[in-house]
Amino acid sequence: MTAPLIRVEAAAFDQGAELNRFASAAGAAGAVVSFSGLVRDEGGILEALEIEHYPAMTALAIQAIAEEAARRWSLTATLVIHRFGRLVPGEAIMMVATAARHRREAFEAAEFLMDYLKSRAPFWKKAFTAGGAEWVAAKASDEEALGRWG
Amino acid sequence: MTAPLIRVEAAAFDQGAELNRFASAAGAAGAVVSFSGLVRDEGGILEALEIEHYPAMTALAIQAIAEEAARRWSLTATLVIHRFGRLVPGEAIMMVATAARHRREAFEAAEFLMDYLKSRAPFWKKAFTAGGAEWVAAKASDEEALGRWG
Amino acid sequence: MIEILYFAWLREKIGLPRERVETGAATVADLVQELALRDDAYALAFADLTSLRVALDQELADFDAPLAGVREVAFFPPMTGG
Amino acid sequence: MIEILYFAWLREKIGLPRERVETGAATVADLVQELALRDDAYALAFADLTSLRVALDQELADFDAPLAGVREVAFFPPMTGG
């Protein structure tokens, strides 16, 4: 497969344009899966989400996760984009895309990437509402999701 | 959830533009999954793929599959686009997208939709190569994939 | 009168996409037997029912399903969507 | 000299994003103990290790990992990426 494309950036990105670029470069793949995580408005109370990260570690950690995915599944291409900084409801926080010959591989690899990005990539979210600001707590279900991958 | 968006059409579509439109309408969802199936060039030998369908049945069958997905998972939106007619390598044959609050639901529903579209929606593919034309045989693995959903 | 539709290689083997037939067949299997007796093309096309699927009025059905009240029967190979 | 980094609420509780410390601590746990003794802010921040994670030179590690040769230690809450 081609080397995983990994971008950690503050700027907004156009998920549709990214998907088109990714799919057109995916070559022999018949199956392309994408996941995008959006900022929810939480019933209108959320004003913004601020994402902090550990710059020296972030890309390395994502690279290691993507390489593990490439060992487990036959992927022809992998993309991970993750933003940091201040985001507002509706904006895309991050996106992964996988391409493979078979849909099951593309789906599983994308889920694997998401499960590890959730709990093993050094990002932290702070939610800002009219009532104040609060760090988003990690969910037990996210930690448990990793159990699926042995 | 909003009613599933289902389109069965001959014209090419822009999967990136569809993903952007879908995500911006997905509302309270935090998780958007898309799958696109592309025409593989099969090592350069494939000239075109011709997709036949059963017009009176196709949209009904897809509708039933999408409704079953909506019963099984909490989706805020569902999209299925499937082309028919003549396609060349690299073109998108079809696309599904799902939106949900939680990524696991969006992923599972998209896989469910794909597994059923593969074997239960009335499409047939004919592959054209320099050597002639051949109907694509259904794969046992696609039929077996349905077993996962009980 | 029942409208019968054929798709994919079944359509090619039989040589037509659809036809209307007058039949007293009680089930899909009975109808298949009737059609298979017509000539070699039909006999060949319907030789192996495990490689065929059927829809009654646009809904997938089994070969032992009754035909009473059915207006459109479609025969085709296993589907290859997606 | 070791560079110590703090992130998210840990950074806020301690009041700084990073600092350099001279330490003879053999393991991460020893270093935590040293830091917790400094003052109430540190003591509070490190009160519950199950709510903290540590990375040594940008790789996730356990609290009993040795510090020999390590140049950068980062402490932070469980990650919430994606």
Short mmCIF file of C-alpha atoms in Angstrom, two decimals:
data_model
loop_
_atom_site.label_atom_id
_atom_site.label_comp_id
_atom_site.label_asym_id
_atom_site.label_seq_id
_atom_site.Cartn_x
_atom_site.Cartn_y
_atom_site.Cartn_z
CA MET A 1 0.00 0.00 0.00
CA THR A 2 0.97 3.63 -0.31
CA ALA A 3 2.22 5.29 2.89
CA PRO A 4 -0.59 6.48 5.18
CA LEU A 5 -1.45 10.13 4.66
CA ILE A 6 -1.55 11.83 8.05
CA ARG A 7 -2.39 15.46 8.69
CA VAL A 8 -2.73 17.20 12.07
CA GLU A 9 -3.83 20.77 11.51
CA ALA A 10 -5.81 23.68 12.87
CA ALA A 11 -7.49 24.68 9.61
CA ALA A 12 -10.90 23.43 8.56
CA PHE A 13 -10.86 20.86 5.76
CA ASP A 14 -13.35 19.92 3.07
CA GLN A 15 -14.23 16.29 3.74
CA GLY A 16 -15.88 15.84 0.35
CA ALA A 17 -12.85 17.13 -1.53
CA GLU A 18 -10.63 14.89 0.62
CA LEU A 19 -12.80 11.86 -0.14
CA ASN A 20 -12.67 12.55 -3.87
CA ARG A 21 -8.90 12.97 -3.86
CA PHE A 22 -8.48 9.84 -1.75
CA ALA A 23 -10.77 7.70 -3.92
CA SER A 24 -9.13 8.80 -7.15
CA ALA A 25 -5.71 7.84 -5.76
CA ALA A 26 -6.92 4.57 -4.27
CA GLY A 27 -5.99 2.70 -7.44
CA ALA A 28 -6.87 -0.97 -7.53
CA ALA A 29 -9.23 -0.67 -4.58
CA GLY A 30 -12.89 -1.36 -5.13
CA ALA A 31 -13.98 -0.32 -1.64
CA VAL A 32 -13.55 3.05 0.03
CA VAL A 33 -14.78 3.75 3.56
CA SER A 34 -14.69 7.14 5.24
CA PHE A 35 -15.55 8.25 8.73
CA SER A 36 -15.97 11.85 9.80
CA GLY A 37 -16.44 13.08 13.33
CA LEU A 38 -18.48 16.27 13.59
CA VAL A 39 -18.87 18.70 16.47
CA ARG A 40 -22.38 18.08 17.84
CA ASP A 41 -24.31 21.07 19.08
CA GLU A 42 -25.62 19.08 22.08
CA GLY A 43 -29.12 20.45 21.73
CA GLY A 44 -27.90 23.96 21.03
CA ILE A 45 -25.93 24.46 24.26
CA LEU A 46 -22.45 23.94 22.85
CA GLU A 47 -20.71 27.12 21.69
CA ALA A 48 -17.34 25.66 20.78
CA LEU A 49 -15.01 22.74 21.27
CA GLU A 50 -11.35 23.38 21.91
CA ILE A 51 -8.98 20.59 21.04
CA GLU A 52 -5.57 20.45 22.67
CA HIS A 53 -2.92 18.02 21.51
CA TYR A 54 0.70 17.03 22.13
CA PRO A 55 2.42 18.24 18.99
CA ALA A 56 5.64 16.24 19.37
CA MET A 57 3.70 13.02 19.81
CA THR A 58 0.49 13.34 17.79
CA ALA A 59 1.65 12.48 14.29
CA LEU A 60 3.92 9.71 15.62
CA ALA A 61 1.06 8.11 17.54
CA ILE A 62 -1.29 8.27 14.54
CA GLN A 63 1.45 6.90 12.28
CA ALA A 64 1.89 3.91 14.61
CA ILE A 65 -1.87 3.26 14.61
CA ALA A 66 -2.04 3.48 10.81
CA GLU A 67 0.93 1.12 10.44
CA GLU A 68 -0.73 -1.40 12.73
CA ALA A 69 -3.88 -1.18 10.57
CA ALA A 70 -1.76 -1.78 7.46
CA ARG A 71 -0.29 -4.90 9.09
CA ARG A 72 -3.73 -6.29 9.91
CA TRP A 73 -5.59 -5.54 6.69
CA SER A 74 -4.71 -5.36 3.00
CA LEU A 75 -5.21 -1.67 2.41
CA THR A 76 -4.31 0.17 -0.76
CA ALA A 77 -4.48 3.57 0.96
CA THR A 78 -5.14 5.18 4.35
CA LEU A 79 -5.90 8.78 5.28
CA VAL A 80 -6.16 10.40 8.71
CA ILE A 81 -6.88 14.11 9.20
CA HIS A 82 -7.32 15.49 12.73
CA ARG A 83 -7.82 19.10 13.70
CA PHE A 84 -6.84 20.95 16.85
CA GLY A 85 -7.78 24.39 18.18
CA ARG A 86 -11.23 25.94 18.34
CA LEU A 87 -14.13 24.34 16.45
CA VAL A 88 -17.82 25.19 16.29
CA PRO A 89 -20.85 22.86 16.01
CA GLY A 90 -21.23 21.23 12.61
CA GLU A 91 -17.54 21.41 11.77
CA ALA A 92 -15.60 18.24 11.03
CA ILE A 93 -13.14 17.41 13.83
CA MET A 94 -11.43 14.63 11.97
CA MET A 95 -11.72 12.11 9.19
CA VAL A 96 -10.30 8.74 8.34
CA ALA A 97 -10.53 6.96 5.01
CA THR A 98 -9.45 3.49 4.00
CA ALA A 99 -9.31 1.77 0.61
CA ALA A 100 -9.13 -1.96 0.00
CA ARG A 101 -10.16 -4.56 -2.56
CA HIS A 102 -12.85 -5.90 -0.26
CA ARG A 103 -15.37 -3.91 1.70
CA ARG A 104 -14.97 -5.87 4.93
CA GLU A 105 -11.29 -4.94 5.12
CA ALA A 106 -11.94 -1.27 4.45
CA PHE A 107 -14.72 -1.19 7.09
CA GLU A 108 -12.75 -3.02 9.77
CA ALA A 109 -9.61 -0.96 9.25
CA ALA A 110 -11.58 2.29 9.48
CA GLU A 111 -13.24 1.14 12.72
CA PHE A 112 -9.88 0.07 14.11
CA LEU A 113 -8.34 3.45 13.27
CA MET A 114 -11.24 5.24 14.96
CA ASP A 115 -11.14 3.08 18.08
CA TYR A 116 -7.42 3.75 18.53
CA LEU A 117 -7.59 7.44 17.64
CA LYS A 118 -10.28 7.89 20.31
CA SER A 119 -8.18 6.57 23.19
CA ARG A 120 -4.57 6.40 22.04
CA ALA A 121 -3.88 9.58 20.12
CA PRO A 122 -2.95 12.55 22.36
CA PHE A 123 -5.96 14.82 21.91
CA TRP A 124 -8.14 16.35 24.62
CA LYS A 125 -11.43 18.17 24.13
CA LYS A 126 -12.79 21.05 26.14
CA ALA A 127 -16.45 21.95 25.68
CA PHE A 128 -17.52 25.59 25.96
CA THR A 129 -21.13 26.41 26.80
CA ALA A 130 -22.90 29.50 28.15
CA GLY A 131 -22.56 27.83 31.55
CA GLY A 132 -18.78 27.56 31.38
CA ALA A 133 -16.07 25.25 30.11
CA GLU A 134 -15.50 21.60 30.88
CA TRP A 135 -13.00 18.97 29.77
CA VAL A 136 -14.71 16.12 27.95
CA ALA A 137 -14.24 12.91 29.95
CA ALA A 138 -13.03 9.77 28.24
CA LYS A 139 -15.79 7.17 27.94
CA ALA A 140 -15.42 3.67 29.35
CA SER A 141 -17.07 2.41 26.16
CA ASP A 142 -14.22 3.86 24.11
CA GLU A 143 -11.62 2.05 26.18
CA GLU A 144 -13.66 -1.15 25.98
CA ALA A 145 -13.92 -0.83 22.19
CA LEU A 146 -10.20 -1.56 21.99
CA GLY A 147 -10.80 -5.02 23.44
CA ARG A 148 -12.31 -6.04 20.13
CA TRP A 149 -8.92 -5.85 18.41
CA GLY A 150 -7.11 -8.25 20.80
CA MET B 1 -34.48 10.05 11.64
CA THR B 2 -35.15 11.74 8.34
CA ALA B 3 -36.44 9.44 5.59
CA PRO B 4 -33.68 7.51 3.80
CA LEU B 5 -32.50 9.23 0.64
CA ILE B 6 -32.44 6.69 -2.17
CA ARG B 7 -31.35 7.33 -5.73
CA VAL B 8 -31.07 4.80 -8.55
CA GLU B 9 -29.66 6.50 -11.61
CA ALA B 10 -27.52 6.14 -14.72
CA ALA B 11 -25.59 9.37 -14.38
CA ALA B 12 -22.23 9.63 -12.63
CA PHE B 13 -22.32 11.32 -9.23
CA ASP B 14 -19.77 13.27 -7.20
CA GLN B 15 -19.24 11.26 -4.03
CA GLY B 16 -17.42 14.13 -2.30
CA ALA B 17 -20.23 16.57 -2.97
CA GLU B 18 -22.75 13.95 -1.81
CA LEU B 19 -20.79 13.40 1.42
CA ASN B 20 -20.67 17.13 2.13
CA ARG B 21 -24.38 17.58 1.52
CA PHE B 22 -25.16 14.52 3.64
CA ALA B 23 -22.93 15.58 6.55
CA SER B 24 -24.30 19.11 6.61
CA ALA B 25 -27.85 17.75 6.82
CA ALA B 26 -26.99 15.10 9.39
CA GLY B 27 -27.87 17.45 12.22
CA ALA B 28 -27.29 16.14 15.70
CA ALA B 29 -25.11 13.31 14.48
CA GLY B 30 -21.50 13.25 15.53
CA ALA B 31 -20.52 10.31 13.36
CA VAL B 32 -20.77 10.01 9.58
CA VAL B 33 -19.68 6.87 7.72
CA SER B 34 -19.58 6.55 3.95
CA PHE B 35 -18.84 3.64 1.68
CA SER B 36 -18.19 3.91 -2.03
CA GLY B 37 -17.81 1.02 -4.42
CA LEU B 38 -15.55 1.77 -7.39
CA VAL B 39 -15.12 -0.07 -10.69
CA ARG B 40 -11.74 -1.85 -10.41
CA ASP B 41 -9.64 -2.09 -13.53
CA GLU B 42 -8.69 -5.70 -12.69
CA GLY B 43 -5.07 -5.17 -13.67
CA GLY B 44 -5.94 -3.17 -16.75
CA ILE B 45 -8.05 -5.83 -18.49
CA LEU B 46 -11.49 -4.42 -17.67
CA GLU B 47 -12.90 -2.05 -20.28
CA ALA B 48 -16.31 -1.45 -18.79
CA LEU B 49 -18.90 -2.76 -16.41
CA GLU B 50 -22.54 -2.83 -17.44
CA ILE B 51 -25.06 -2.84 -14.64
CA GLU B 52 -28.57 -4.13 -15.30
CA HIS B 53 -31.35 -3.71 -12.78
CA TYR B 54 -35.05 -4.35 -12.28
CA PRO B 55 -36.51 -0.85 -12.35
CA ALA B 56 -39.90 -1.66 -10.80
CA MET B 57 -38.24 -3.40 -7.87
CA THR B 58 -34.90 -1.66 -7.23
CA ALA B 59 -35.93 1.38 -5.24
CA LEU B 60 -38.49 -0.66 -3.27
CA ALA B 61 -35.87 -3.25 -2.32
CA ILE B 62 -33.36 -0.59 -1.25
CA GLN B 63 -36.08 1.22 0.69
CA ALA B 64 -36.88 -1.98 2.61
CA ILE B 65 -33.19 -2.51 3.41
CA ALA B 66 -32.80 1.08 4.61
CA GLU B 67 -35.92 0.82 6.76
CA GLU B 68 -34.60 -2.34 8.37
CA ALA B 69 -31.33 -0.52 9.13
CA ALA B 70 -33.30 2.32 10.70
CA ARG B 71 -35.11 -0.19 12.92
CA ARG B 72 -31.85 -1.74 14.11
CA TRP B 73 -29.75 1.38 14.70
CA SER B 74 -30.42 4.94 15.84
CA LEU B 75 -29.59 6.76 12.64
CA THR B 76 -30.17 10.44 12.03
CA ALA B 77 -29.80 10.06 8.25
CA THR B 78 -29.21 7.45 5.55
CA LEU B 79 -28.21 7.81 1.91
CA VAL B 80 -28.01 5.19 -0.83
CA ILE B 81 -27.03 6.00 -4.42
CA HIS B 82 -26.67 3.18 -6.95
CA ARG B 83 -25.93 3.56 -10.64
CA PHE B 84 -26.93 1.37 -13.55
CA GLY B 85 -25.80 1.30 -17.17
CA ARG B 86 -22.24 1.42 -18.50
CA LEU B 87 -19.37 2.37 -16.16
CA VAL B 88 -15.62 2.50 -16.70
CA PRO B 89 -12.79 1.69 -14.25
CA GLY B 90 -12.34 4.23 -11.49
CA GLU B 91 -15.96 5.37 -11.55
CA ALA B 92 -18.11 5.08 -8.43
CA ILE B 93 -20.78 2.38 -8.83
CA MET B 94 -22.61 3.25 -5.67
CA MET B 95 -22.35 4.90 -2.30
CA VAL B 96 -24.01 4.59 1.07
CA ALA B 97 -23.72 7.03 3.96
CA THR B 98 -25.04 6.81 7.51
CA ALA B 99 -25.12 9.34 10.33
CA ALA B 100 -25.58 8.60 14.01
CA ARG B 101 -24.61 9.96 17.41
CA HIS B 102 -22.19 7.11 17.96
CA ARG B 103 -19.62 5.79 15.54
CA ARG B 104 -20.35 2.13 16.17
CA GLU B 105 -23.94 2.59 15.02
CA ALA B 106 -22.96 4.47 11.89
CA PHE B 107 -20.34 1.83 11.01
CA GLU B 108 -22.60 -1.16 11.63
CA ALA B 109 -25.52 0.31 9.73
CA ALA B 110 -23.30 1.11 6.73
CA GLU B 111 -21.93 -2.45 6.72
CA PHE B 112 -25.44 -3.84 7.02
CA LEU B 113 -26.65 -1.72 4.09
CA MET B 114 -23.71 -2.88 1.98
CA ASP B 115 -24.16 -6.55 2.83
CA TYR B 116 -27.81 -6.43 1.84
CA LEU B 117 -27.32 -4.28 -1.26
CA LYS B 118 -24.75 -6.82 -2.49
CA SER B 119 -27.10 -9.81 -2.44
CA ARG B 120 -30.65 -8.52 -2.06
CA ALA B 121 -30.97 -5.53 -4.36
CA PRO B 122 -31.78 -6.45 -7.97
CA PHE B 123 -28.58 -5.46 -9.78
CA TRP B 124 -26.44 -7.61 -12.07
CA LYS B 125 -23.01 -6.76 -13.38
CA LYS B 126 -21.53 -7.72 -16.73
CA ALA B 127 -17.79 -7.26 -17.20
CA PHE B 128 -16.44 -6.29 -20.62
CA THR B 129 -12.82 -7.09 -21.46
CA ALA B 130 -10.88 -7.36 -24.74
CA GLY B 131 -11.55 -11.10 -24.45
CA GLY B 132 -15.32 -10.71 -24.35
CA ALA B 133 -18.13 -10.14 -21.89
CA GLU B 134 -19.03 -12.14 -18.81
CA TRP B 135 -21.68 -11.86 -16.11
CA VAL B 136 -20.11 -11.33 -12.69
CA ALA B 137 -20.94 -14.30 -10.46
CA ALA B 138 -22.30 -13.75 -6.97
CA LYS B 139 -19.75 -14.63 -4.31
CA ALA B 140 -20.49 -17.18 -1.61
CA SER B 141 -18.77 -14.81 0.83
CA ASP B 142 -21.36 -12.14 0.07
CA GLU B 143 -24.21 -14.52 0.85
CA GLU B 144 -22.42 -15.63 4.03
CA ALA B 145 -21.93 -12.02 5.12
CA LEU B 146 -25.70 -11.79 5.68
CA GLY B 147 -25.44 -14.45 8.39
CA ARG B 148 -23.85 -11.86 10.63
CA TRP B 149 -27.10 -9.93 10.89
CA GLY B 150 -29.24 -12.82 12.11
CA MET C 1 -52.31 -13.56 -17.45
CA ILE C 2 -48.98 -13.25 -15.71
CA GLU C 3 -46.14 -11.00 -16.80
CA ILE C 4 -42.80 -12.80 -16.64
CA LEU C 5 -39.49 -10.90 -16.55
CA TYR C 6 -35.98 -12.25 -17.10
CA PHE C 7 -32.74 -10.53 -16.15
CA ALA C 8 -29.00 -10.86 -16.79
CA TRP C 9 -27.82 -14.16 -18.29
CA LEU C 10 -31.29 -15.64 -17.91
CA ARG C 11 -32.63 -12.92 -20.20
CA GLU C 12 -29.86 -13.68 -22.68
CA LYS C 13 -30.40 -17.45 -22.60
CA ILE C 14 -34.14 -17.16 -23.09
CA GLY C 15 -33.74 -14.39 -25.62
CA LEU C 16 -36.33 -11.99 -24.27
CA PRO C 17 -36.66 -9.57 -21.38
CA ARG C 18 -40.33 -10.21 -20.68
CA GLU C 19 -43.41 -12.06 -21.91
CA ARG C 20 -47.04 -12.56 -20.92
CA VAL C 21 -48.23 -16.08 -20.27
CA GLU C 22 -51.55 -17.72 -19.60
CA THR C 23 -50.94 -20.31 -16.91
CA GLY C 24 -52.76 -22.42 -14.37
CA ALA C 25 -49.59 -23.07 -12.37
CA ALA C 26 -50.24 -23.08 -8.63
CA THR C 27 -46.69 -22.28 -7.53
CA VAL C 28 -43.52 -20.76 -8.94
CA ALA C 29 -42.05 -24.26 -9.24
CA ASP C 30 -45.06 -25.36 -11.33
CA LEU C 31 -44.60 -22.35 -13.59
CA VAL C 32 -40.90 -23.14 -14.00
CA GLN C 33 -41.78 -26.71 -14.99
CA GLU C 34 -44.23 -25.42 -17.59
CA LEU C 35 -41.69 -23.02 -19.05
CA ALA C 36 -38.89 -25.62 -19.08
CA LEU C 37 -41.05 -27.89 -21.25
CA ARG C 38 -41.36 -25.26 -23.99
CA ASP C 39 -38.00 -25.73 -25.71
CA ASP C 40 -34.29 -26.30 -25.15
CA ALA C 41 -33.52 -22.65 -24.40
CA TYR C 42 -36.01 -22.57 -21.54
CA ALA C 43 -35.00 -26.04 -20.37
CA LEU C 44 -31.36 -24.97 -20.20
CA ALA C 45 -32.14 -21.64 -18.57
CA PHE C 46 -34.13 -23.30 -15.79
CA ALA C 47 -31.91 -26.42 -15.48
CA ASP C 48 -30.48 -25.43 -12.10
CA LEU C 49 -32.87 -23.64 -9.79
CA THR C 50 -30.19 -23.18 -7.11
CA SER C 51 -28.56 -20.66 -9.46
CA LEU C 52 -31.81 -18.70 -9.85
CA ARG C 53 -33.84 -16.32 -7.74
CA VAL C 54 -37.45 -15.25 -8.11
CA ALA C 55 -39.46 -12.18 -7.18
CA LEU C 56 -43.26 -12.04 -7.07
CA ASP C 57 -44.70 -8.59 -7.62
CA GLN C 58 -41.25 -7.09 -6.91
CA GLU C 59 -40.63 -9.02 -3.69
CA LEU C 60 -38.12 -11.85 -3.31
CA ALA C 61 -39.87 -15.18 -2.86
CA ASP C 62 -39.23 -18.92 -2.74
CA PHE C 63 -39.85 -21.35 -5.56
CA ASP C 64 -42.61 -23.05 -3.63
CA ALA C 65 -44.52 -19.78 -3.19
CA PRO C 66 -48.12 -19.79 -4.53
CA LEU C 67 -48.93 -17.76 -7.63
CA ALA C 68 -52.52 -16.90 -6.74
CA GLY C 69 -53.10 -13.18 -7.28
CA VAL C 70 -49.57 -12.56 -8.54
CA ARG C 71 -49.27 -10.27 -11.57
CA GLU C 72 -45.53 -10.11 -12.17
CA VAL C 73 -42.98 -12.90 -11.78
CA ALA C 74 -39.30 -12.08 -12.27
CA PHE C 75 -36.56 -14.68 -12.64
CA PHE C 76 -32.89 -13.80 -12.36
CA PRO C 77 -29.47 -15.02 -11.19
CA PRO C 78 -28.20 -14.20 -7.68
CA MET C 79 -27.89 -10.43 -7.41
CA THR C 80 -24.54 -8.67 -7.59
CA GLY C 81 -25.22 -5.16 -6.35
CA GLY C 82 -22.96 -2.82 -4.45
CA MET D 1 17.43 17.19 33.56
CA ILE D 2 14.06 15.94 32.44
CA GLU D 3 11.45 17.96 30.56
CA ILE D 4 7.99 17.44 32.00
CA LEU D 5 4.83 18.29 30.02
CA TYR D 6 1.26 18.62 31.29
CA PHE D 7 -1.89 18.59 29.18
CA ALA D 8 -5.60 19.38 29.50
CA TRP D 9 -6.96 19.67 33.06
CA LEU D 10 -3.64 18.51 34.48
CA ARG D 11 -1.96 21.51 32.86
CA GLU D 12 -4.63 23.77 34.32
CA LYS D 13 -4.41 22.29 37.82
CA ILE D 14 -0.64 22.54 37.93
CA GLY D 15 -0.68 25.94 36.25
CA LEU D 16 2.02 25.33 33.67
CA PRO D 17 2.37 23.48 30.38
CA ARG D 18 5.94 22.32 30.95
CA GLU D 19 8.92 22.54 33.25
CA ARG D 20 12.43 21.16 33.56
CA VAL D 21 13.29 19.21 36.66
CA GLU D 22 16.46 17.74 38.10
CA THR D 23 15.50 14.35 39.50
CA GLY D 24 17.04 11.10 40.63
CA ALA D 25 13.69 9.26 40.34
CA ALA D 26 14.13 5.72 39.02
CA THR D 27 10.61 5.25 37.71
CA VAL D 28 7.65 7.35 36.63
CA ALA D 29 5.94 6.50 39.92
CA ASP D 30 8.96 7.81 41.85
CA LEU D 31 8.86 11.03 39.85
CA VAL D 32 5.14 11.42 40.55
CA GLN D 33 5.80 10.99 44.26
CA GLU D 34 8.49 13.68 44.16
CA LEU D 35 6.19 16.09 42.32
CA ALA D 36 3.21 15.43 44.61
CA LEU D 37 5.30 16.45 47.61
CA ARG D 38 5.98 19.91 46.20
CA ASP D 39 2.68 21.60 47.07
CA ASP D 40 -1.09 21.17 47.19
CA ALA D 41 -1.61 21.88 43.48
CA TYR D 42 0.72 19.04 42.50
CA ALA D 43 -0.62 16.79 45.26
CA LEU D 44 -4.17 17.29 43.98
CA ALA D 45 -3.21 16.91 40.35
CA PHE D 46 -1.53 13.57 41.00
CA ALA D 47 -3.98 12.34 43.65
CA ASP D 48 -5.53 9.66 41.41
CA LEU D 49 -3.14 7.96 39.02
CA THR D 50 -5.90 5.85 37.49
CA SER D 51 -7.21 9.07 35.93
CA LEU D 52 -3.81 9.87 34.40
CA ARG D 53 -1.71 8.61 31.52
CA VAL D 54 2.00 9.04 30.87
CA ALA D 55 4.17 9.13 27.77
CA LEU D 56 7.97 8.77 27.83
CA ASP D 57 9.70 10.42 24.90
CA GLN D 58 6.34 10.56 23.07
CA GLU D 59 5.41 6.94 23.64
CA LEU D 60 2.66 5.76 25.99
CA ALA D 61 4.12 4.00 29.05
CA ASP D 62 3.17 2.59 32.42
CA PHE D 63 3.75 4.31 35.76
CA ASP D 64 6.27 1.66 36.77
CA ALA D 65 8.41 2.28 33.68
CA PRO D 66 12.08 3.24 34.37
CA LEU D 67 13.20 6.79 33.65
CA ALA D 68 16.82 5.99 32.73
CA GLY D 69 17.69 7.77 29.49
CA VAL D 70 14.30 9.43 29.19
CA ARG D 71 14.37 13.11 28.14
CA GLU D 72 10.68 14.01 28.01
CA VAL D 73 7.89 12.87 30.33
CA ALA D 74 4.32 13.89 29.55
CA PHE D 75 1.40 13.54 31.97
CA PHE D 76 -2.21 13.87 30.84
CA PRO D 77 -5.78 12.64 31.35
CA PRO D 78 -7.17 9.77 29.25
CA MET D 79 -7.18 10.90 25.64
CA THR D 80 -10.36 11.98 23.86
CA GLY D 81 -9.44 12.03 20.20
CA GLY D 82 -11.60 11.29 17.18
#
